[in-house]
């Protein structure tokens, strides 16, 4: 496929999906999320408008989300069962299918920047743990102490999920925003749990890119890696087709090759971006336990923000600079 002759450059972002209802967060918290989404969109839009390549714009949006402790990536990342942080990130460029992924890093301030450095280095496309951290440091990425990522709120979430696991006698993990609602509400429903941040971009040159970053699931087993850094599962971009970033129960998104399946349906079946995302989110993933959502942008700038949970923090912005955001299901995008 070739670049569409008429296209609308755009950035779409997500800050995770899950049990996000009007009852589970206060009006002040809702506004804080809306403001944060707007600020991230406006920050990244400056790069878009200045003509930066799609991967740089996507990485900037995700970096800004990593810096915001409201979201489960970078500072504010959730805790593993050992009360540590293990973060994963990925960036993919549609033009040449270049990509870089890191998993299980705990000292890189902005994992998505290290993923970009890996992509640009042109060697391995996926690195893990301490070796990935040494790579990031050698590339000049900012390194921080392990506890730099910790927040009180995430620790409370961990303790809540662990108490629920103890009470039920079953192993439990939780999607970030679901764990948050659990700290205020009903017992943990294992089918309803999420977090994570991502961005998809169609730049002014007609090029696509996607980036995703996450702390994973609250109370995850140390060493567990979700879909976010797995190309084709949590992140994917292909020139002339689509860029996709996912959030949800990573195991299902990996088993369903979620992001790549969206691209394949568009490319091979001729579906629209909306049709392909709906098929994956509402038909392919649910039988696999795939609660969550994804954001996608097609070669012409068609955006789909699709999820099967109660809510997904989401937004988009075009060249006009008007940031539009939404949180709940059945809520139209609107200025923050
Ligand atoms: N997909 C992420 C994972 O499974 C979690 C999330 O989206 O919040 O690691």
Short mmCIF file of C-alpha atoms and ligand atoms in Angstrom, two decimals:
data_model
loop_
_atom_site.label_atom_id
_atom_site.label_comp_id
_atom_site.label_asym_id
_atom_site.label_seq_id
_atom_site.Cartn_x
_atom_site.Cartn_y
_atom_site.Cartn_z
CA UNK A 1 0.00 0.00 0.00
CA UNK A 2 1.10 3.56 -0.53
CA UNK A 3 0.55 6.69 1.46
CA UNK A 4 -2.91 8.10 1.03
CA UNK A 5 -2.92 11.25 -1.09
CA UNK A 6 -5.26 13.01 1.30
CA UNK A 7 -4.56 12.45 4.95
CA UNK A 8 -5.02 14.23 8.26
CA UNK A 9 -1.98 14.16 10.56
CA UNK A 10 -3.07 13.17 14.05
CA UNK A 11 -1.92 11.91 17.44
CA UNK A 12 -4.09 9.59 19.53
CA UNK A 13 -3.15 8.49 23.05
CA UNK A 14 -4.41 6.16 25.75
CA UNK A 15 -3.68 6.03 29.46
CA UNK A 16 -5.05 2.55 30.05
CA UNK A 17 -8.44 0.86 30.11
CA UNK A 18 -10.32 -0.95 32.86
CA UNK A 19 -13.03 -0.62 35.47
CA UNK A 20 -13.19 3.14 35.13
CA UNK A 21 -16.65 4.37 36.09
CA UNK A 22 -18.02 7.68 37.30
CA UNK A 23 -18.56 6.03 40.68
CA UNK A 24 -14.99 4.76 40.98
CA UNK A 25 -13.19 8.12 40.72
CA UNK A 26 -14.01 11.48 42.22
CA UNK A 27 -14.86 14.51 40.02
CA UNK A 28 -11.51 16.04 41.00
CA UNK A 29 -9.64 12.89 39.92
CA UNK A 30 -11.58 12.79 36.65
CA UNK A 31 -10.57 16.36 35.93
CA UNK A 32 -6.94 15.60 36.81
CA UNK A 33 -6.93 12.80 34.22
CA UNK A 34 -8.58 15.00 31.59
CA UNK A 35 -6.08 17.80 32.23
CA UNK A 36 -3.17 15.37 32.06
CA UNK A 37 -4.36 13.88 28.76
CA UNK A 38 -4.82 17.37 27.30
CA UNK A 39 -1.35 18.50 28.41
CA UNK A 40 0.28 15.40 26.93
CA UNK A 41 -1.56 15.87 23.63
CA UNK A 42 -0.63 19.53 23.43
CA UNK A 43 3.00 18.79 24.31
CA UNK A 44 3.37 16.14 21.62
CA UNK A 45 1.40 18.18 19.09
CA UNK A 46 4.16 20.78 19.04
CA UNK A 47 6.46 18.17 17.56
CA UNK A 48 3.80 17.03 15.11
CA UNK A 49 3.21 20.57 13.91
CA UNK A 50 6.96 21.18 13.59
CA UNK A 51 7.20 18.26 11.16
CA UNK A 52 8.89 15.70 13.43
CA UNK A 53 8.78 12.08 12.27
CA UNK A 54 5.93 9.94 13.59
CA UNK A 55 8.12 7.82 15.88
CA UNK A 56 9.52 10.92 17.60
CA UNK A 57 6.05 12.32 18.13
CA UNK A 58 4.75 9.01 19.50
CA UNK A 59 7.74 8.67 21.83
CA UNK A 60 7.29 12.22 23.07
CA UNK A 61 3.62 11.59 23.87
CA UNK A 62 4.48 8.39 25.73
CA UNK A 63 7.40 10.02 27.53
CA UNK A 64 5.05 12.72 28.82
CA UNK A 65 2.62 10.02 29.98
CA UNK A 66 5.51 8.18 31.70
CA UNK A 67 6.34 11.36 33.57
CA UNK A 68 2.79 11.66 34.92
CA UNK A 69 2.23 9.51 38.06
CA UNK A 70 -1.48 9.14 37.28
CA UNK A 71 -0.59 6.52 34.68
CA UNK A 72 0.96 3.08 34.96
CA UNK A 73 4.26 3.72 33.17
CA UNK A 74 7.50 5.32 34.27
CA UNK A 75 6.93 7.21 37.54
CA UNK A 76 3.74 5.75 39.02
CA UNK A 77 4.33 2.29 37.53
CA UNK A 78 2.56 -0.50 39.41
CA UNK A 79 4.34 -2.94 41.72
CA UNK A 80 5.21 -6.59 41.11
CA UNK A 81 4.40 -9.23 43.73
CA UNK A 82 7.86 -8.54 45.20
CA UNK A 83 7.04 -4.82 45.57
CA UNK A 84 9.48 -3.92 42.78
CA UNK A 85 8.90 -2.26 39.40
CA UNK A 86 9.53 -3.99 36.08
CA UNK A 87 8.68 -1.83 33.11
CA UNK A 88 8.24 -2.67 29.44
CA UNK A 89 8.18 -0.36 26.40
CA UNK A 90 8.12 -0.51 22.63
CA UNK A 91 8.21 1.78 19.62
CA UNK A 92 7.55 0.82 16.01
CA UNK A 93 7.88 2.82 12.81
CA UNK A 94 5.61 1.92 9.93
CA UNK A 95 7.85 3.09 7.10
CA UNK A 96 10.40 0.29 7.42
CA UNK A 97 8.93 -1.86 10.22
CA UNK A 98 11.82 -0.78 12.45
CA UNK A 99 11.16 -1.39 16.13
CA UNK A 100 12.75 -1.42 19.56
CA UNK A 101 11.43 -3.13 22.70
CA UNK A 102 12.63 -3.36 26.30
CA UNK A 103 11.23 -5.56 29.03
CA UNK A 104 11.81 -5.80 32.75
CA UNK A 105 13.73 -2.56 33.25
CA UNK A 106 13.70 -0.81 36.62
CA UNK A 107 16.24 2.02 36.47
CA UNK A 108 15.57 3.74 33.13
CA UNK A 109 13.61 6.93 33.76
CA UNK A 110 11.85 6.84 30.40
CA UNK A 111 11.74 3.30 29.03
CA UNK A 112 10.16 4.50 25.79
CA UNK A 113 13.21 6.64 25.02
CA UNK A 114 15.45 3.63 25.51
CA UNK A 115 13.19 1.67 23.15
CA UNK A 116 13.67 4.40 20.54
CA UNK A 117 17.44 4.29 21.06
CA UNK A 118 17.36 0.53 20.54
CA UNK A 119 15.34 0.94 17.37
CA UNK A 120 17.71 3.55 16.04
CA UNK A 121 20.80 1.47 16.89
CA UNK A 122 19.63 -1.03 14.28
CA UNK A 123 20.87 -4.18 16.08
CA UNK A 124 18.71 -6.37 18.31
CA UNK A 125 15.09 -5.27 18.43
CA UNK A 126 14.21 -6.67 21.88
CA UNK A 127 16.32 -6.54 25.06
CA UNK A 128 15.52 -7.42 28.67
CA UNK A 129 16.56 -6.66 32.24
CA UNK A 130 19.98 -5.47 33.30
CA UNK A 131 21.53 -5.77 29.85
CA UNK A 132 18.79 -3.53 28.48
CA UNK A 133 19.53 -1.06 31.26
CA UNK A 134 23.26 -1.08 30.45
CA UNK A 135 22.36 -0.45 26.81
CA UNK A 136 20.09 2.45 27.77
CA UNK A 137 22.78 3.98 29.97
CA UNK A 138 25.39 3.67 27.21
CA UNK A 139 22.99 5.47 24.88
CA UNK A 140 22.77 8.40 27.29
CA UNK A 141 19.30 7.65 28.65
CA UNK A 142 18.64 9.09 32.10
CA UNK A 143 18.95 6.47 34.85
CA UNK A 144 17.25 6.72 38.26
CA UNK A 145 17.10 4.81 41.55
CA UNK A 146 14.65 1.91 41.63
CA UNK A 147 12.35 3.64 44.12
CA UNK A 148 12.06 6.73 41.94
CA UNK A 149 9.06 5.07 40.25
CA UNK A 150 7.22 4.28 43.49
CA UNK A 151 4.16 6.14 44.70
CA UNK A 152 2.08 5.59 47.83
CA UNK A 153 -1.03 5.00 45.78
CA UNK A 154 0.52 2.13 43.82
CA UNK A 155 1.75 0.54 47.04
CA UNK A 156 -1.80 0.68 48.42
CA UNK A 157 -3.03 -0.96 45.22
CA UNK A 158 -0.48 -3.76 45.62
CA UNK A 159 -1.48 -4.39 49.22
CA UNK A 160 -5.18 -4.40 48.25
CA UNK A 161 -4.66 -6.92 45.46
CA UNK A 162 -2.45 -9.09 47.69
CA UNK A 163 -5.07 -9.04 50.46
CA UNK A 164 -7.73 -10.10 47.93
CA UNK A 165 -5.46 -12.91 46.73
CA UNK A 166 -4.94 -14.08 50.30
CA UNK A 167 -8.66 -13.97 51.05
CA UNK A 168 -9.59 -15.90 47.89
CA UNK A 169 -6.68 -18.35 48.10
CA UNK A 170 -6.04 -17.64 44.41
CA UNK A 171 -3.22 -15.87 42.64
CA UNK A 172 -4.44 -12.45 41.50
CA UNK A 173 -3.11 -9.68 39.35
CA UNK A 174 -4.86 -6.46 38.46
CA UNK A 175 -4.97 -3.97 35.67
CA UNK A 176 -3.93 -0.65 37.09
CA UNK A 177 -7.16 1.31 36.87
CA UNK A 178 -9.14 -1.66 38.08
CA UNK A 179 -6.85 -2.02 41.08
CA UNK A 180 -7.44 1.66 41.78
CA UNK A 181 -11.19 1.21 41.78
CA UNK A 182 -10.73 -1.85 43.98
CA UNK A 183 -9.09 0.23 46.66
CA UNK A 184 -12.39 2.07 47.01
CA UNK A 185 -15.00 -0.49 46.05
CA UNK A 186 -16.03 -4.11 45.64
CA UNK A 187 -13.84 -7.24 45.83
CA UNK A 188 -11.43 -7.85 42.97
CA UNK A 189 -13.03 -9.27 39.85
CA UNK A 190 -10.25 -11.11 38.09
CA UNK A 191 -11.79 -10.44 34.69
CA UNK A 192 -11.63 -6.65 35.08
CA UNK A 193 -8.16 -5.24 35.42
CA UNK A 194 -5.82 -2.74 33.42
CA UNK A 195 -3.37 0.38 33.03
CA UNK A 196 -0.55 1.30 30.52
CA UNK A 197 0.04 4.21 28.14
CA UNK A 198 0.40 4.45 24.39
CA UNK A 199 0.38 6.70 21.36
CA UNK A 200 -0.25 6.31 17.66
CA UNK A 201 0.71 8.96 15.15
CA UNK A 202 0.22 9.86 11.50
CA UNK A 203 2.78 12.59 10.89
CA UNK A 204 2.68 15.47 8.40
CA UNK A 205 4.69 13.36 5.94
CA UNK A 206 2.05 10.62 5.95
CA UNK A 207 4.14 8.24 8.06
CA UNK A 208 2.82 6.04 10.88
CA UNK A 209 4.30 5.02 14.25
CA UNK A 210 3.13 3.48 17.52
CA UNK A 211 4.61 3.44 21.03
CA UNK A 212 3.51 1.76 24.27
CA UNK A 213 4.91 1.79 27.82
CA UNK A 214 3.78 0.03 30.97
CA UNK A 215 4.51 -1.11 34.48
CA UNK A 216 2.40 -4.19 33.67
CA UNK A 217 -0.14 -5.65 36.07
CA UNK A 218 -0.30 -4.96 39.81
CA UNK A 219 1.05 -7.98 41.72
CA UNK A 220 2.44 -9.61 38.56
CA UNK A 221 5.05 -12.34 38.97
CA UNK A 222 8.57 -10.94 38.73
CA UNK A 223 9.80 -11.75 35.23
CA UNK A 224 6.30 -11.74 33.72
CA UNK A 225 6.13 -9.74 30.48
CA UNK A 226 2.85 -8.58 28.97
CA UNK A 227 1.86 -7.58 25.46
CA UNK A 228 3.08 -3.98 25.47
CA UNK A 229 6.67 -4.64 24.29
CA UNK A 230 5.71 -7.57 22.07
CA UNK A 231 5.56 -6.35 18.49
CA UNK A 232 2.31 -7.48 16.90
CA UNK A 233 0.63 -8.01 20.27
CA UNK A 234 0.58 -4.70 22.16
CA UNK A 235 2.22 -2.47 19.55
CA UNK A 236 2.38 -2.46 15.74
CA UNK A 237 2.77 -0.03 12.83
CA UNK A 238 2.86 -0.63 9.10
CA UNK A 239 3.19 2.00 6.41
CA UNK A 240 0.04 2.65 4.44
CA UNK A 241 -1.99 0.47 6.80
CA UNK A 242 -2.26 1.37 10.50
CA UNK A 243 -0.47 2.09 13.79
CA UNK A 244 -1.82 0.39 16.93
CA UNK A 245 -1.16 0.56 20.70
CA UNK A 246 -3.04 -1.70 23.12
CA UNK A 247 -3.92 -1.84 26.81
CA UNK A 248 -5.48 -4.74 28.65
CA UNK A 249 -4.81 -8.22 29.96
CA UNK A 250 -1.51 -8.81 28.18
CA UNK A 251 -1.70 -12.58 28.01
CA UNK A 252 -4.85 -12.41 25.86
CA UNK A 253 -3.46 -9.68 23.64
CA UNK A 254 -0.36 -11.81 23.02
CA UNK A 255 -2.39 -14.96 22.30
CA UNK A 256 -4.64 -13.02 19.93
CA UNK A 257 -1.76 -11.13 18.23
CA UNK A 258 -4.05 -8.18 18.79
CA UNK A 259 -2.21 -5.27 17.16
CA UNK A 260 -1.06 -7.26 14.15
CA UNK A 261 -4.50 -8.74 13.66
CA UNK A 262 -5.93 -5.23 13.33
CA UNK A 263 -3.32 -4.47 10.65
CA UNK A 264 -3.87 -7.75 8.83
CA UNK A 265 -7.63 -7.26 8.67
CA UNK A 266 -7.19 -3.79 7.15
CA UNK A 267 -4.52 -4.87 4.71
CA UNK A 268 -5.83 -8.26 3.67
CA UNK A 269 -9.59 -7.94 4.13
CA UNK A 270 -9.90 -4.28 3.20
CA UNK A 271 -11.68 -3.43 6.45
CA UNK A 272 -11.80 0.13 7.75
CA UNK A 273 -9.79 0.96 10.89
CA UNK A 274 -13.04 1.03 12.89
CA UNK A 275 -14.19 -2.33 11.56
CA UNK A 276 -10.87 -4.03 12.25
CA UNK A 277 -10.49 -2.68 15.79
CA UNK A 278 -14.08 -3.58 16.67
CA UNK A 279 -13.59 -7.12 15.40
CA UNK A 280 -10.45 -7.61 17.49
CA UNK A 281 -11.70 -5.94 20.68
CA UNK A 282 -15.26 -7.28 20.64
CA UNK A 283 -14.88 -10.67 18.96
CA UNK A 284 -11.29 -11.97 18.91
CA UNK A 285 -10.15 -11.03 22.42
CA UNK A 286 -13.15 -11.61 24.75
CA UNK A 287 -13.08 -15.43 24.43
CA UNK A 288 -9.39 -15.23 25.44
CA UNK A 289 -10.18 -13.13 28.51
CA UNK A 290 -8.95 -10.04 26.68
CA UNK A 291 -10.50 -7.18 28.62
CA UNK A 292 -9.06 -3.89 27.45
CA UNK A 293 -8.79 -1.65 24.45
CA UNK A 294 -6.60 -0.16 21.79
CA UNK A 295 -6.02 2.99 19.81
CA UNK A 296 -5.35 2.95 16.09
CA UNK A 297 -4.75 5.42 13.29
CA UNK A 298 -4.95 4.53 9.62
CA UNK A 299 -3.00 5.83 6.63
CA UNK A 300 -5.54 8.60 6.02
CA UNK A 301 -5.76 9.68 9.66
CA UNK A 302 -8.88 7.71 10.57
CA UNK A 303 -8.68 7.20 14.35
CA UNK A 304 -10.31 4.41 16.33
CA UNK A 305 -10.36 4.39 20.14
CA UNK A 306 -11.95 1.04 20.88
CA UNK A 307 -12.40 -0.87 24.17
CA UNK A 308 -14.58 -3.49 25.82
CA UNK A 309 -14.14 -2.28 29.41
CA UNK A 310 -16.07 0.39 31.34
CA UNK A 311 -13.63 3.06 30.34
CA UNK A 312 -10.36 3.98 28.69
CA UNK A 313 -8.40 7.19 29.24
CA UNK A 314 -8.04 8.49 25.71
CA UNK A 315 -7.64 11.52 23.49
CA UNK A 316 -6.58 12.86 20.15
CA UNK A 317 -5.26 16.03 18.57
CA UNK A 318 -4.70 17.14 15.01
CA UNK A 319 -2.78 19.91 13.34
CA UNK A 320 -5.39 22.46 14.48
CA UNK A 321 -4.16 21.88 18.05
CA UNK A 322 -7.53 21.18 19.63
CA UNK A 323 -7.07 18.44 22.24
CA UNK A 324 -10.09 16.18 22.66
CA UNK A 325 -10.31 13.70 25.55
CA UNK A 326 -12.71 11.15 27.06
CA UNK A 327 -12.72 8.58 29.85
CA UNK A 328 -15.93 6.52 29.95
CA UNK A 329 -17.72 4.26 27.50
CA UNK A 330 -20.45 6.10 25.56
CA UNK A 331 -18.70 9.40 26.13
CA UNK A 332 -17.84 11.52 23.10
CA UNK A 333 -14.43 13.15 22.83
CA UNK A 334 -14.55 16.75 24.04
CA UNK A 335 -12.17 19.52 25.06
CA UNK A 336 -10.83 18.89 28.61
N1 LIG B 1 -1.19 -4.72 28.78
C1 LIG B 1 -0.45 -4.52 29.99
C2 LIG B 1 0.18 -5.80 30.42
O1 LIG B 1 -0.46 -6.83 30.33
C3 LIG B 1 -1.28 -4.02 31.12
C4 LIG B 1 -2.13 -2.84 30.83
O2 LIG B 1 -2.53 -2.58 29.70
O3 LIG B 1 -2.41 -2.12 31.75
O4 LIG B 1 1.29 -5.77 30.90
#
